[in-house]
Amino acid sequence: MHSFSYVKATSVKQAVDLLAANAEAKLLSGGMTLIPTMKARLAQPSHLIDIAGIAELSGIEVKDGKLTIGAATKHVEVSRSAVVKKAIPALAYLAGHIGDPQVRNRGTIGGSLANNDPAADYPSAALSLGATIVTNKREIAADDYFQGMFATALDAGEMIVKIVFPVPAKAAYEKFPHPASGYAMAGAFVSQHGKTVRVAITGAGPGVFRWTEAEAALGKKLAAASVESLNVDASNLNEDMHGTKEYRANLAKVMTKRAVAKLGK
């Protein structure tokens, strides 16, 4: 690693001010992506601004039909939270299947959404549930937030403070994890909101996306058989040594069917 300055911020304002004053600074929460990137010399921030201990970024609560989770909340905290398990069990399940124990005990929900890795789990939950990403400046709807591989609507100097999830009638998540990393080769988060069904696919493409054809079919009948005749468009999906575009398209369909099947249990 190259040399850098370390600062432990005690408030959101201090963290934002430090970002504004240091153009090459980076926020550090769990560090599950940033630290390995720095070790590989793919990132060389001038300052690391530690936001893990900021009280404003913690907390889990349900109010008026919405689940709010602070950005610095660790994956393990989401997975074990009685509040999350009661409000959106699928979100607790998702958090409990992220990476490995080391990642779950250090990584944070805000860090995952800010990084927006195309194979990350949380983006599918945020997009399917129609979450709102609340920053120090504004509120961003999930449909507007995710903008492709590692790209989001966040401006320079903007940081996530909390995430607000509408509590659905039902929700389920299923993924096919890469055996080494635990990242989703394809994952599907399905949620029902009244008569509306939302399906978000992660891992298969360069970014999380909604499978609108499946949403329309499932809106008519919420059953795995409803997507049997459908196929995810493979043309823009990922292809590498681990699987072809067509393979990932099929995985996305299978994971969607499995998630829908869980809704009926």
mmCIF file with all atom_site columns, N, CA and C in Angstrom, residues 221-259:
data_model
loop_
_atom_site.group_PDB
_atom_site.id
_atom_site.type_symbol
_atom_site.label_atom_id
_atom_site.label_alt_id
_atom_site.label_comp_id
_atom_site.label_asym_id
_atom_site.label_entity_id
_atom_site.label_seq_id
_atom_site.pdbx_PDB_ins_code
_atom_site.Cartn_x
_atom_site.Cartn_y
_atom_site.Cartn_z
_atom_site.occupancy
_atom_site.B_iso_or_equiv
_atom_site.pdbx_formal_charge
_atom_site.auth_seq_id
_atom_site.auth_comp_id
_atom_site.auth_asym_id
_atom_site.auth_atom_id
_atom_site.pdbx_PDB_model_num
ATOM 1   N N  . LYS A 1 221 ? -50.521 -14.038 -11.744 1.00 0.00 ? 221 LYS A N  1
ATOM 2   C CA . LYS A 1 221 ? -50.597 -15.230 -10.909 1.00 0.00 ? 221 LYS A CA 1
ATOM 3   C C  . LYS A 1 221 ? -49.238 -15.458 -10.252 1.00 0.00 ? 221 LYS A C  1
ATOM 4   N N  . LEU A 1 222 ? -49.210 -15.358 -8.923  1.00 0.00 ? 222 LEU A N  1
ATOM 5   C CA . LEU A 1 222 ? -47.954 -15.478 -8.193  1.00 0.00 ? 222 LEU A CA 1
ATOM 6   C C  . LEU A 1 222 ? -47.617 -16.952 -7.976  1.00 0.00 ? 222 LEU A C  1
ATOM 7   N N  . ALA A 1 223 ? -47.030 -17.543 -9.016  1.00 0.00 ? 223 ALA A N  1
ATOM 8   C CA . ALA A 1 223 ? -46.659 -18.954 -8.973  1.00 0.00 ? 223 ALA A CA 1
ATOM 9   C C  . ALA A 1 223 ? -45.440 -19.161 -9.856  1.00 0.00 ? 223 ALA A C  1
ATOM 10  N N  . ALA A 1 224 ? -44.571 -20.088 -9.467  1.00 0.00 ? 224 ALA A N  1
ATOM 11  C CA . ALA A 1 224 ? -43.349 -20.344 -10.226 1.00 0.00 ? 224 ALA A CA 1
ATOM 12  C C  . ALA A 1 224 ? -43.650 -20.700 -11.675 1.00 0.00 ? 224 ALA A C  1
ATOM 13  N N  . ALA A 1 225 ? -44.772 -21.362 -11.901 1.00 0.00 ? 225 ALA A N  1
ATOM 14  C CA . ALA A 1 225 ? -45.142 -21.765 -13.260 1.00 0.00 ? 225 ALA A CA 1
ATOM 15  C C  . ALA A 1 225 ? -45.380 -20.566 -14.173 1.00 0.00 ? 225 ALA A C  1
ATOM 16  N N  . SER A 1 226 ? -45.648 -19.403 -13.590 1.00 0.00 ? 226 SER A N  1
ATOM 17  C CA . SER A 1 226 ? -45.938 -18.214 -14.391 1.00 0.00 ? 226 SER A CA 1
ATOM 18  C C  . SER A 1 226 ? -44.741 -17.735 -15.199 1.00 0.00 ? 226 SER A C  1
ATOM 19  N N  . VAL A 1 227 ? -43.534 -18.100 -14.763 1.00 0.00 ? 227 VAL A N  1
ATOM 20  C CA . VAL A 1 227 ? -42.343 -17.663 -15.504 1.00 0.00 ? 227 VAL A CA 1
ATOM 21  C C  . VAL A 1 227 ? -41.722 -18.801 -16.307 1.00 0.00 ? 227 VAL A C  1
ATOM 22  N N  . GLU A 1 228 ? -42.358 -19.944 -16.319 1.00 0.00 ? 228 GLU A N  1
ATOM 23  C CA . GLU A 1 228 ? -41.803 -21.116 -16.999 1.00 0.00 ? 228 GLU A CA 1
ATOM 24  C C  . GLU A 1 228 ? -41.548 -20.862 -18.482 1.00 0.00 ? 228 GLU A C  1
ATOM 25  N N  . SER A 1 229 ? -42.450 -20.142 -19.125 1.00 0.00 ? 229 SER A N  1
ATOM 26  C CA . SER A 1 229 ? -42.326 -19.904 -20.568 1.00 0.00 ? 229 SER A CA 1
ATOM 27  C C  . SER A 1 229 ? -41.492 -18.662 -20.894 1.00 0.00 ? 229 SER A C  1
ATOM 28  N N  . LEU A 1 230 ? -41.007 -17.972 -19.874 1.00 0.00 ? 230 LEU A N  1
ATOM 29  C CA . LEU A 1 230 ? -40.238 -16.747 -20.079 1.00 0.00 ? 230 LEU A CA 1
ATOM 30  C C  . LEU A 1 230 ? -38.743 -17.029 -20.048 1.00 0.00 ? 230 LEU A C  1
ATOM 31  N N  . ASN A 1 231 ? -37.989 -16.126 -20.654 1.00 0.00 ? 231 ASN A N  1
ATOM 32  C CA . ASN A 1 231 ? -36.535 -16.236 -20.633 1.00 0.00 ? 231 ASN A CA 1
ATOM 33  C C  . ASN A 1 231 ? -35.919 -14.855 -20.450 1.00 0.00 ? 231 ASN A C  1
ATOM 34  N N  . VAL A 1 232 ? -34.921 -14.783 -19.594 1.00 0.00 ? 232 VAL A N  1
ATOM 35  C CA . VAL A 1 232 ? -34.183 -13.535 -19.423 1.00 0.00 ? 232 VAL A CA 1
ATOM 36  C C  . VAL A 1 232 ? -33.357 -13.273 -20.675 1.00 0.00 ? 232 VAL A C  1
ATOM 37  N N  . ASP A 1 233 ? -33.387 -12.040 -21.169 1.00 0.00 ? 233 ASP A N  1
ATOM 38  C CA . ASP A 1 233 ? -32.597 -11.673 -22.349 1.00 0.00 ? 233 ASP A CA 1
ATOM 39  C C  . ASP A 1 233 ? -31.112 -11.803 -22.015 1.00 0.00 ? 233 ASP A C  1
ATOM 40  N N  . ALA A 1 234 ? -30.415 -12.692 -22.702 1.00 0.00 ? 234 ALA A N  1
ATOM 41  C CA . ALA A 1 234 ? -29.015 -12.985 -22.395 1.00 0.00 ? 234 ALA A CA 1
ATOM 42  C C  . ALA A 1 234 ? -28.036 -12.038 -23.081 1.00 0.00 ? 234 ALA A C  1
ATOM 43  N N  . SER A 1 235 ? -28.505 -11.206 -23.994 1.00 0.00 ? 235 SER A N  1
ATOM 44  C CA . SER A 1 235 ? -27.588 -10.427 -24.834 1.00 0.00 ? 235 SER A CA 1
ATOM 45  C C  . SER A 1 235 ? -26.683 -9.486  -24.045 1.00 0.00 ? 235 SER A C  1
ATOM 46  N N  . ASN A 1 236 ? -27.165 -8.949  -22.934 1.00 0.00 ? 236 ASN A N  1
ATOM 47  C CA . ASN A 1 236 ? -26.354 -7.991  -22.177 1.00 0.00 ? 236 ASN A CA 1
ATOM 48  C C  . ASN A 1 236 ? -25.839 -8.549  -20.858 1.00 0.00 ? 236 ASN A C  1
ATOM 49  N N  . LEU A 1 237 ? -25.864 -9.856  -20.704 1.00 0.00 ? 237 LEU A N  1
ATOM 50  C CA . LEU A 1 237 ? -25.424 -10.461 -19.452 1.00 0.00 ? 237 LEU A CA 1
ATOM 51  C C  . LEU A 1 237 ? -23.916 -10.694 -19.443 1.00 0.00 ? 237 LEU A C  1
ATOM 52  N N  . ASN A 1 238 ? -23.397 -11.030 -18.261 1.00 0.00 ? 238 ASN A N  1
ATOM 53  C CA . ASN A 1 238 ? -21.965 -11.275 -18.099 1.00 0.00 ? 238 ASN A CA 1
ATOM 54  C C  . ASN A 1 238 ? -21.580 -12.627 -18.675 1.00 0.00 ? 238 ASN A C  1
ATOM 55  N N  . GLU A 1 239 ? -20.356 -12.718 -19.139 1.00 0.00 ? 239 GLU A N  1
ATOM 56  C CA . GLU A 1 239 ? -19.817 -13.985 -19.638 1.00 0.00 ? 239 GLU A CA 1
ATOM 57  C C  . GLU A 1 239 ? -18.347 -14.055 -19.274 1.00 0.00 ? 239 GLU A C  1
ATOM 58  N N  . ASP A 1 240 ? -17.940 -15.134 -18.622 1.00 0.00 ? 240 ASP A N  1
ATOM 59  C CA . ASP A 1 240 ? -16.547 -15.298 -18.233 1.00 0.00 ? 240 ASP A CA 1
ATOM 60  C C  . ASP A 1 240 ? -16.246 -16.789 -18.082 1.00 0.00 ? 240 ASP A C  1
ATOM 61  N N  . MET A 1 241 ? -15.121 -17.114 -17.470 1.00 0.00 ? 241 MET A N  1
ATOM 62  C CA . MET A 1 241 ? -14.715 -18.510 -17.331 1.00 0.00 ? 241 MET A CA 1
ATOM 63  C C  . MET A 1 241 ? -15.683 -19.314 -16.450 1.00 0.00 ? 241 MET A C  1
ATOM 64  N N  . HIS A 1 242 ? -16.513 -18.610 -15.680 1.00 0.00 ? 242 HIS A N  1
ATOM 65  C CA . HIS A 1 242 ? -17.427 -19.302 -14.775 1.00 0.00 ? 242 HIS A CA 1
ATOM 66  C C  . HIS A 1 242 ? -18.783 -19.603 -15.409 1.00 0.00 ? 242 HIS A C  1
ATOM 67  N N  . GLY A 1 243 ? -19.093 -18.957 -16.522 1.00 0.00 ? 243 GLY A N  1
ATOM 68  C CA . GLY A 1 243 ? -20.383 -19.229 -17.134 1.00 0.00 ? 243 GLY A CA 1
ATOM 69  C C  . GLY A 1 243 ? -20.671 -18.317 -18.318 1.00 0.00 ? 243 GLY A C  1
ATOM 70  N N  . THR A 1 244 ? -21.401 -18.851 -19.291 1.00 0.00 ? 244 THR A N  1
ATOM 71  C CA . THR A 1 244 ? -21.794 -18.069 -20.459 1.00 0.00 ? 244 THR A CA 1
ATOM 72  C C  . THR A 1 244 ? -22.974 -17.166 -20.134 1.00 0.00 ? 244 THR A C  1
ATOM 73  N N  . LYS A 1 245 ? -23.308 -16.303 -21.073 1.00 0.00 ? 245 LYS A N  1
ATOM 74  C CA . LYS A 1 245 ? -24.470 -15.431 -20.916 1.00 0.00 ? 245 LYS A CA 1
ATOM 75  C C  . LYS A 1 245 ? -25.741 -16.263 -20.787 1.00 0.00 ? 245 LYS A C  1
ATOM 76  N N  . GLU A 1 246 ? -25.842 -17.276 -21.620 1.00 0.00 ? 246 GLU A N  1
ATOM 77  C CA . GLU A 1 246 ? -27.030 -18.132 -21.604 1.00 0.00 ? 246 GLU A CA 1
ATOM 78  C C  . GLU A 1 246 ? -27.148 -18.892 -20.286 1.00 0.00 ? 246 GLU A C  1
ATOM 79  N N  . TYR A 1 247 ? -26.015 -19.305 -19.747 1.00 0.00 ? 247 TYR A N  1
ATOM 80  C CA . TYR A 1 247 ? -26.012 -20.013 -18.466 1.00 0.00 ? 247 TYR A CA 1
ATOM 81  C C  . TYR A 1 247 ? -26.535 -19.099 -17.362 1.00 0.00 ? 247 TYR A C  1
ATOM 82  N N  . ARG A 1 248 ? -26.061 -17.857 -17.346 1.00 0.00 ? 248 ARG A N  1
ATOM 83  C CA . ARG A 1 248 ? -26.510 -16.921 -16.314 1.00 0.00 ? 248 ARG A CA 1
ATOM 84  C C  . ARG A 1 248 ? -27.984 -16.545 -16.501 1.00 0.00 ? 248 ARG A C  1
ATOM 85  N N  . ALA A 1 249 ? -28.419 -16.470 -17.752 1.00 0.00 ? 249 ALA A N  1
ATOM 86  C CA . ALA A 1 249 ? -29.837 -16.180 -18.006 1.00 0.00 ? 249 ALA A CA 1
ATOM 87  C C  . ALA A 1 249 ? -30.709 -17.290 -17.429 1.00 0.00 ? 249 ALA A C  1
ATOM 88  N N  . ASN A 1 250 ? -30.266 -18.527 -17.628 1.00 0.00 ? 250 ASN A N  1
ATOM 89  C CA . ASN A 1 250 ? -31.026 -19.654 -17.093 1.00 0.00 ? 250 ASN A CA 1
ATOM 90  C C  . ASN A 1 250 ? -30.990 -19.650 -15.562 1.00 0.00 ? 250 ASN A C  1
ATOM 91  N N  . LEU A 1 251 ? -29.822 -19.335 -14.992 1.00 0.00 ? 251 LEU A N  1
ATOM 92  C CA . LEU A 1 251 ? -29.711 -19.261 -13.539 1.00 0.00 ? 251 LEU A CA 1
ATOM 93  C C  . LEU A 1 251 ? -30.672 -18.213 -12.974 1.00 0.00 ? 251 LEU A C  1
ATOM 94  N N  . ALA A 1 252 ? -30.754 -17.074 -13.628 1.00 0.00 ? 252 ALA A N  1
ATOM 95  C CA . ALA A 1 252 ? -31.640 -16.004 -13.160 1.00 0.00 ? 252 ALA A CA 1
ATOM 96  C C  . ALA A 1 252 ? -33.088 -16.480 -13.147 1.00 0.00 ? 252 ALA A C  1
ATOM 97  N N  . LYS A 1 253 ? -33.468 -17.216 -14.164 1.00 0.00 ? 253 LYS A N  1
ATOM 98  C CA . LYS A 1 253 ? -34.828 -17.749 -14.235 1.00 0.00 ? 253 LYS A CA 1
ATOM 99  C C  . LYS A 1 253 ? -35.069 -18.774 -13.134 1.00 0.00 ? 253 LYS A C  1
ATOM 100 N N  . VAL A 1 254 ? -34.116 -19.666 -12.950 1.00 0.00 ? 254 VAL A N  1
ATOM 101 C CA . VAL A 1 254 ? -34.260 -20.705 -11.925 1.00 0.00 ? 254 VAL A CA 1
ATOM 102 C C  . VAL A 1 254 ? -34.335 -20.085 -10.529 1.00 0.00 ? 254 VAL A C  1
ATOM 103 N N  . MET A 1 255 ? -33.483 -19.087 -10.263 1.00 0.00 ? 255 MET A N  1
ATOM 104 C CA . MET A 1 255 ? -33.497 -18.436 -8.954  1.00 0.00 ? 255 MET A CA 1
ATOM 105 C C  . MET A 1 255 ? -34.819 -17.692 -8.727  1.00 0.00 ? 255 MET A C  1
ATOM 106 N N  . THR A 1 256 ? -35.363 -17.119 -9.795  1.00 0.00 ? 256 THR A N  1
ATOM 107 C CA . THR A 1 256 ? -36.650 -16.444 -9.683  1.00 0.00 ? 256 THR A CA 1
ATOM 108 C C  . THR A 1 256 ? -37.742 -17.443 -9.321  1.00 0.00 ? 256 THR A C  1
ATOM 109 N N  . LYS A 1 257 ? -37.743 -18.574 -9.977  1.00 0.00 ? 257 LYS A N  1
ATOM 110 C CA . LYS A 1 257 ? -38.745 -19.611 -9.697  1.00 0.00 ? 257 LYS A CA 1
ATOM 111 C C  . LYS A 1 257 ? -38.609 -20.117 -8.260  1.00 0.00 ? 257 LYS A C  1
ATOM 112 N N  . ARG A 1 258 ? -37.393 -20.287 -7.799  1.00 0.00 ? 258 ARG A N  1
ATOM 113 C CA . ARG A 1 258 ? -37.183 -20.755 -6.430  1.00 0.00 ? 258 ARG A CA 1
ATOM 114 C C  . ARG A 1 258 ? -37.658 -19.707 -5.415  1.00 0.00 ? 258 ARG A C  1
ATOM 115 N N  . ALA A 1 259 ? -37.396 -18.435 -5.704  1.00 0.00 ? 259 ALA A N  1
ATOM 116 C CA . ALA A 1 259 ? -37.830 -17.370 -4.803  1.00 0.00 ? 259 ALA A CA 1
ATOM 117 C C  . ALA A 1 259 ? -39.357 -17.317 -4.741  1.00 0.00 ? 259 ALA A C  1
#
